[in-house]
Amino acid sequence: MVLANPLKEKIPTNEQVVGYATIFGYCEPGLWLPLGSRTVKRILPDMTPDELRVERIHYIVMGDEFFDVAKERNIDEWLNDYHGQVIDQTNYYYGPTGPIRALYLVRLP
C-alpha cells in the first residue's frame, strides 16, 4: 500500500490543482504535501476534457484501476481522447499479496 506519492516530485510546484483518477485513494495524501500547497481534485470517469480545463487541471495522477470503470479501457485510449501525455509511471503492490498496479502521471494541454 502506498501513502506517499512518488510521482508528485514531477509536478511543477506552481500547479495549484492536481487531478487524481483512481478507484482507491492510497496515493492521494502525498499529493497534498506540503499541506496548503495545492488542491487535489478527484477525476470521475464521465468527466470531459472541457470540465478538466474549467477546473484548471493540467496534471493528473492516474491509477490503472481507473480504467475498470472509465469508458476508455486503457491508458492509451484515455490519452487519445483527452490529448494527454504520460510524463512518468511507477508500479506498486496493492496490499501485501495484491497485484502490482501502475500509477501514471499525465500532463494535459
PDB file of C-alpha atoms in Angstrom:
ATOM      1  CA  MET A   1       0.000   0.000   0.000  1.00  0.00           C
ATOM      2  CA  VAL A   2       1.352   3.416  -0.996  1.00  0.00           C
ATOM      3  CA  LEU A   3       0.647   6.514   1.065  1.00  0.00           C
ATOM      4  CA  ALA A   4       3.290   8.869  -0.254  1.00  0.00           C
ATOM      5  CA  ASN A   5       3.156   9.677  -3.924  1.00  0.00           C
ATOM      6  CA  PRO A   6       6.410   9.051  -5.777  1.00  0.00           C
ATOM      7  CA  LEU A   7       5.216  10.987  -8.845  1.00  0.00           C
ATOM      8  CA  LYS A   8       4.495  14.279  -7.083  1.00  0.00           C
ATOM      9  CA  GLU A   9       8.100  15.466  -7.497  1.00  0.00           C
ATOM     10  CA  LYS A  10       7.463  15.580 -11.271  1.00  0.00           C
ATOM     11  CA  ILE A  11       4.552  18.016 -10.873  1.00  0.00           C
ATOM     12  CA  PRO A  12       5.639  21.663 -11.130  1.00  0.00           C
ATOM     13  CA  THR A  13       5.418  23.366  -7.743  1.00  0.00           C
ATOM     14  CA  ASN A  14       3.309  26.186  -9.215  1.00  0.00           C
ATOM     15  CA  GLU A  15       0.475  23.786 -10.167  1.00  0.00           C
ATOM     16  CA  GLN A  16      -2.207  24.614  -7.627  1.00  0.00           C
ATOM     17  CA  VAL A  17      -4.726  21.982  -8.761  1.00  0.00           C
ATOM     18  CA  VAL A  18      -3.835  18.357  -9.470  1.00  0.00           C
ATOM     19  CA  GLY A  19      -6.235  15.673 -10.650  1.00  0.00           C
ATOM     20  CA  TYR A  20      -6.381  12.199  -9.164  1.00  0.00           C
ATOM     21  CA  ALA A  21      -8.108   9.429 -11.131  1.00  0.00           C
ATOM     22  CA  THR A  22      -8.480   6.210  -9.194  1.00  0.00           C
ATOM     23  CA  ILE A  23     -10.868   3.813  -7.552  1.00  0.00           C
ATOM     24  CA  PHE A  24      -8.616   3.595  -4.492  1.00  0.00           C
ATOM     25  CA  GLY A  25      -7.064   6.534  -2.695  1.00  0.00           C
ATOM     26  CA  TYR A  26      -3.766   5.298  -1.304  1.00  0.00           C
ATOM     27  CA  CYS A  27      -1.589   7.779  -3.161  1.00  0.00           C
ATOM     28  CA  GLU A  28      -3.699  10.864  -2.601  1.00  0.00           C
ATOM     29  CA  PRO A  29      -2.269  12.001   0.763  1.00  0.00           C
ATOM     30  CA  GLY A  30       1.174  12.543  -0.725  1.00  0.00           C
ATOM     31  CA  LEU A  31      -0.235  14.849  -3.399  1.00  0.00           C
ATOM     32  CA  TRP A  32      -1.451  17.323  -0.765  1.00  0.00           C
ATOM     33  CA  LEU A  33       2.018  17.784   0.759  1.00  0.00           C
ATOM     34  CA  PRO A  34       3.166  20.198   1.870  1.00  0.00           C
ATOM     35  CA  LEU A  35      -0.295  20.935   3.233  1.00  0.00           C
ATOM     36  CA  GLY A  36      -1.862  24.028   1.716  1.00  0.00           C
ATOM     37  CA  SER A  37       0.347  23.988  -1.376  1.00  0.00           C
ATOM     38  CA  ARG A  38      -2.309  22.647  -3.761  1.00  0.00           C
ATOM     39  CA  THR A  39      -5.766  21.176  -4.116  1.00  0.00           C
ATOM     40  CA  VAL A  40      -6.324  17.602  -5.274  1.00  0.00           C
ATOM     41  CA  LYS A  41      -9.494  17.016  -7.311  1.00  0.00           C
ATOM     42  CA  ARG A  42     -10.868  13.547  -7.933  1.00  0.00           C
ATOM     43  CA  ILE A  43     -11.365  12.790 -11.609  1.00  0.00           C
ATOM     44  CA  LEU A  44     -14.569  10.910 -12.347  1.00  0.00           C
ATOM     45  CA  PRO A  45     -14.908   8.512 -15.284  1.00  0.00           C
ATOM     46  CA  ASP A  46     -17.509  10.676 -17.036  1.00  0.00           C
ATOM     47  CA  MET A  47     -15.615  13.984 -16.809  1.00  0.00           C
ATOM     48  CA  THR A  48     -14.917  15.607 -20.159  1.00  0.00           C
ATOM     49  CA  PRO A  49     -11.753  17.355 -21.340  1.00  0.00           C
ATOM     50  CA  ASP A  50     -13.670  20.654 -21.146  1.00  0.00           C
ATOM     51  CA  GLU A  51     -14.539  20.040 -17.495  1.00  0.00           C
ATOM     52  CA  LEU A  52     -10.875  19.392 -16.705  1.00  0.00           C
ATOM     53  CA  ARG A  53      -9.908  22.658 -18.434  1.00  0.00           C
ATOM     54  CA  VAL A  54     -12.513  24.606 -16.442  1.00  0.00           C
ATOM     55  CA  GLU A  55     -11.025  23.140 -13.243  1.00  0.00           C
ATOM     56  CA  ARG A  56      -7.529  24.216 -14.497  1.00  0.00           C
ATOM     57  CA  ILE A  57      -6.227  20.663 -14.191  1.00  0.00           C
ATOM     58  CA  HIS A  58      -3.011  20.217 -16.174  1.00  0.00           C
ATOM     59  CA  TYR A  59      -1.590  17.201 -14.327  1.00  0.00           C
ATOM     60  CA  ILE A  60      -3.391  14.012 -13.311  1.00  0.00           C
ATOM     61  CA  VAL A  61      -2.130  11.065 -11.295  1.00  0.00           C
ATOM     62  CA  MET A  62      -3.964   8.012 -12.615  1.00  0.00           C
ATOM     63  CA  GLY A  63      -4.189   4.520 -11.168  1.00  0.00           C
ATOM     64  CA  ASP A  64      -4.610   1.816 -13.791  1.00  0.00           C
ATOM     65  CA  GLU A  65      -7.676   0.510 -11.929  1.00  0.00           C
ATOM     66  CA  PHE A  66      -9.456   3.706 -13.062  1.00  0.00           C
ATOM     67  CA  PHE A  67      -9.923   2.039 -16.447  1.00  0.00           C
ATOM     68  CA  ASP A  68     -12.083  -0.655 -14.849  1.00  0.00           C
ATOM     69  CA  VAL A  69     -14.857   1.989 -14.622  1.00  0.00           C
ATOM     70  CA  ALA A  70     -13.967   4.500 -17.366  1.00  0.00           C
ATOM     71  CA  LYS A  71     -15.358   4.252 -20.898  1.00  0.00           C
ATOM     72  CA  GLU A  72     -11.755   4.242 -22.114  1.00  0.00           C
ATOM     73  CA  ARG A  73     -10.467   0.746 -21.461  1.00  0.00           C
ATOM     74  CA  ASN A  74      -6.783   1.615 -21.051  1.00  0.00           C
ATOM     75  CA  ILE A  75      -4.334   4.496 -20.683  1.00  0.00           C
ATOM     76  CA  ASP A  76      -3.705   4.751 -24.443  1.00  0.00           C
ATOM     77  CA  GLU A  77      -7.408   5.261 -25.219  1.00  0.00           C
ATOM     78  CA  TRP A  78      -7.687   7.858 -22.454  1.00  0.00           C
ATOM     79  CA  LEU A  79      -4.615   9.759 -23.668  1.00  0.00           C
ATOM     80  CA  ASN A  80      -6.031   9.798 -27.183  1.00  0.00           C
ATOM     81  CA  ASP A  81      -9.452  11.086 -26.079  1.00  0.00           C
ATOM     82  CA  TYR A  82      -8.044  13.714 -23.698  1.00  0.00           C
ATOM     83  CA  HIS A  83      -4.909  14.640 -25.676  1.00  0.00           C
ATOM     84  CA  GLY A  84      -2.721  13.798 -22.689  1.00  0.00           C
ATOM     85  CA  GLN A  85       0.881  12.693 -22.426  1.00  0.00           C
ATOM     86  CA  VAL A  86       2.392  10.297 -19.878  1.00  0.00           C
ATOM     87  CA  ILE A  87       5.201  12.126 -18.067  1.00  0.00           C
ATOM     88  CA  ASP A  88       6.156   9.298 -15.724  1.00  0.00           C
ATOM     89  CA  GLN A  89       4.972   5.956 -14.424  1.00  0.00           C
ATOM     90  CA  THR A  90       5.636   3.832 -11.372  1.00  0.00           C
ATOM     91  CA  ASN A  91       4.397   0.478 -10.166  1.00  0.00           C
ATOM     92  CA  TYR A  92       3.373  -0.526  -6.655  1.00  0.00           C
ATOM     93  CA  TYR A  93       1.988  -3.519  -4.821  1.00  0.00           C
ATOM     94  CA  TYR A  94      -1.670  -3.263  -3.920  1.00  0.00           C
ATOM     95  CA  GLY A  95      -1.517  -4.794  -0.458  1.00  0.00           C
ATOM     96  CA  PRO A  96       0.909  -7.421   0.788  1.00  0.00           C
ATOM     97  CA  THR A  97      -0.364 -10.119  -1.554  1.00  0.00           C
ATOM     98  CA  GLY A  98      -2.192  -7.950  -4.070  1.00  0.00           C
ATOM     99  CA  PRO A  99      -1.344  -7.390  -7.706  1.00  0.00           C
ATOM    100  CA  ILE A 100       1.199  -4.937  -8.993  1.00  0.00           C
ATOM    101  CA  ARG A 101      -0.613  -1.776 -10.089  1.00  0.00           C
ATOM    102  CA  ALA A 102       0.536   1.037 -12.370  1.00  0.00           C
ATOM    103  CA  LEU A 103       0.387   4.687 -11.432  1.00  0.00           C
ATOM    104  CA  TYR A 104       0.735   7.275 -14.221  1.00  0.00           C
ATOM    105  CA  LEU A 105       1.457  10.969 -14.201  1.00  0.00           C
ATOM    106  CA  VAL A 106      -0.316  12.571 -17.176  1.00  0.00           C
ATOM    107  CA  ARG A 107       0.040  16.106 -18.483  1.00  0.00           C
ATOM    108  CA  LEU A 108      -2.869  17.705 -20.310  1.00  0.00           C
ATOM    109  CA  PRO A 109      -2.597  20.533 -22.854  1.00  0.00           C
TER     110      PRO A 109
END
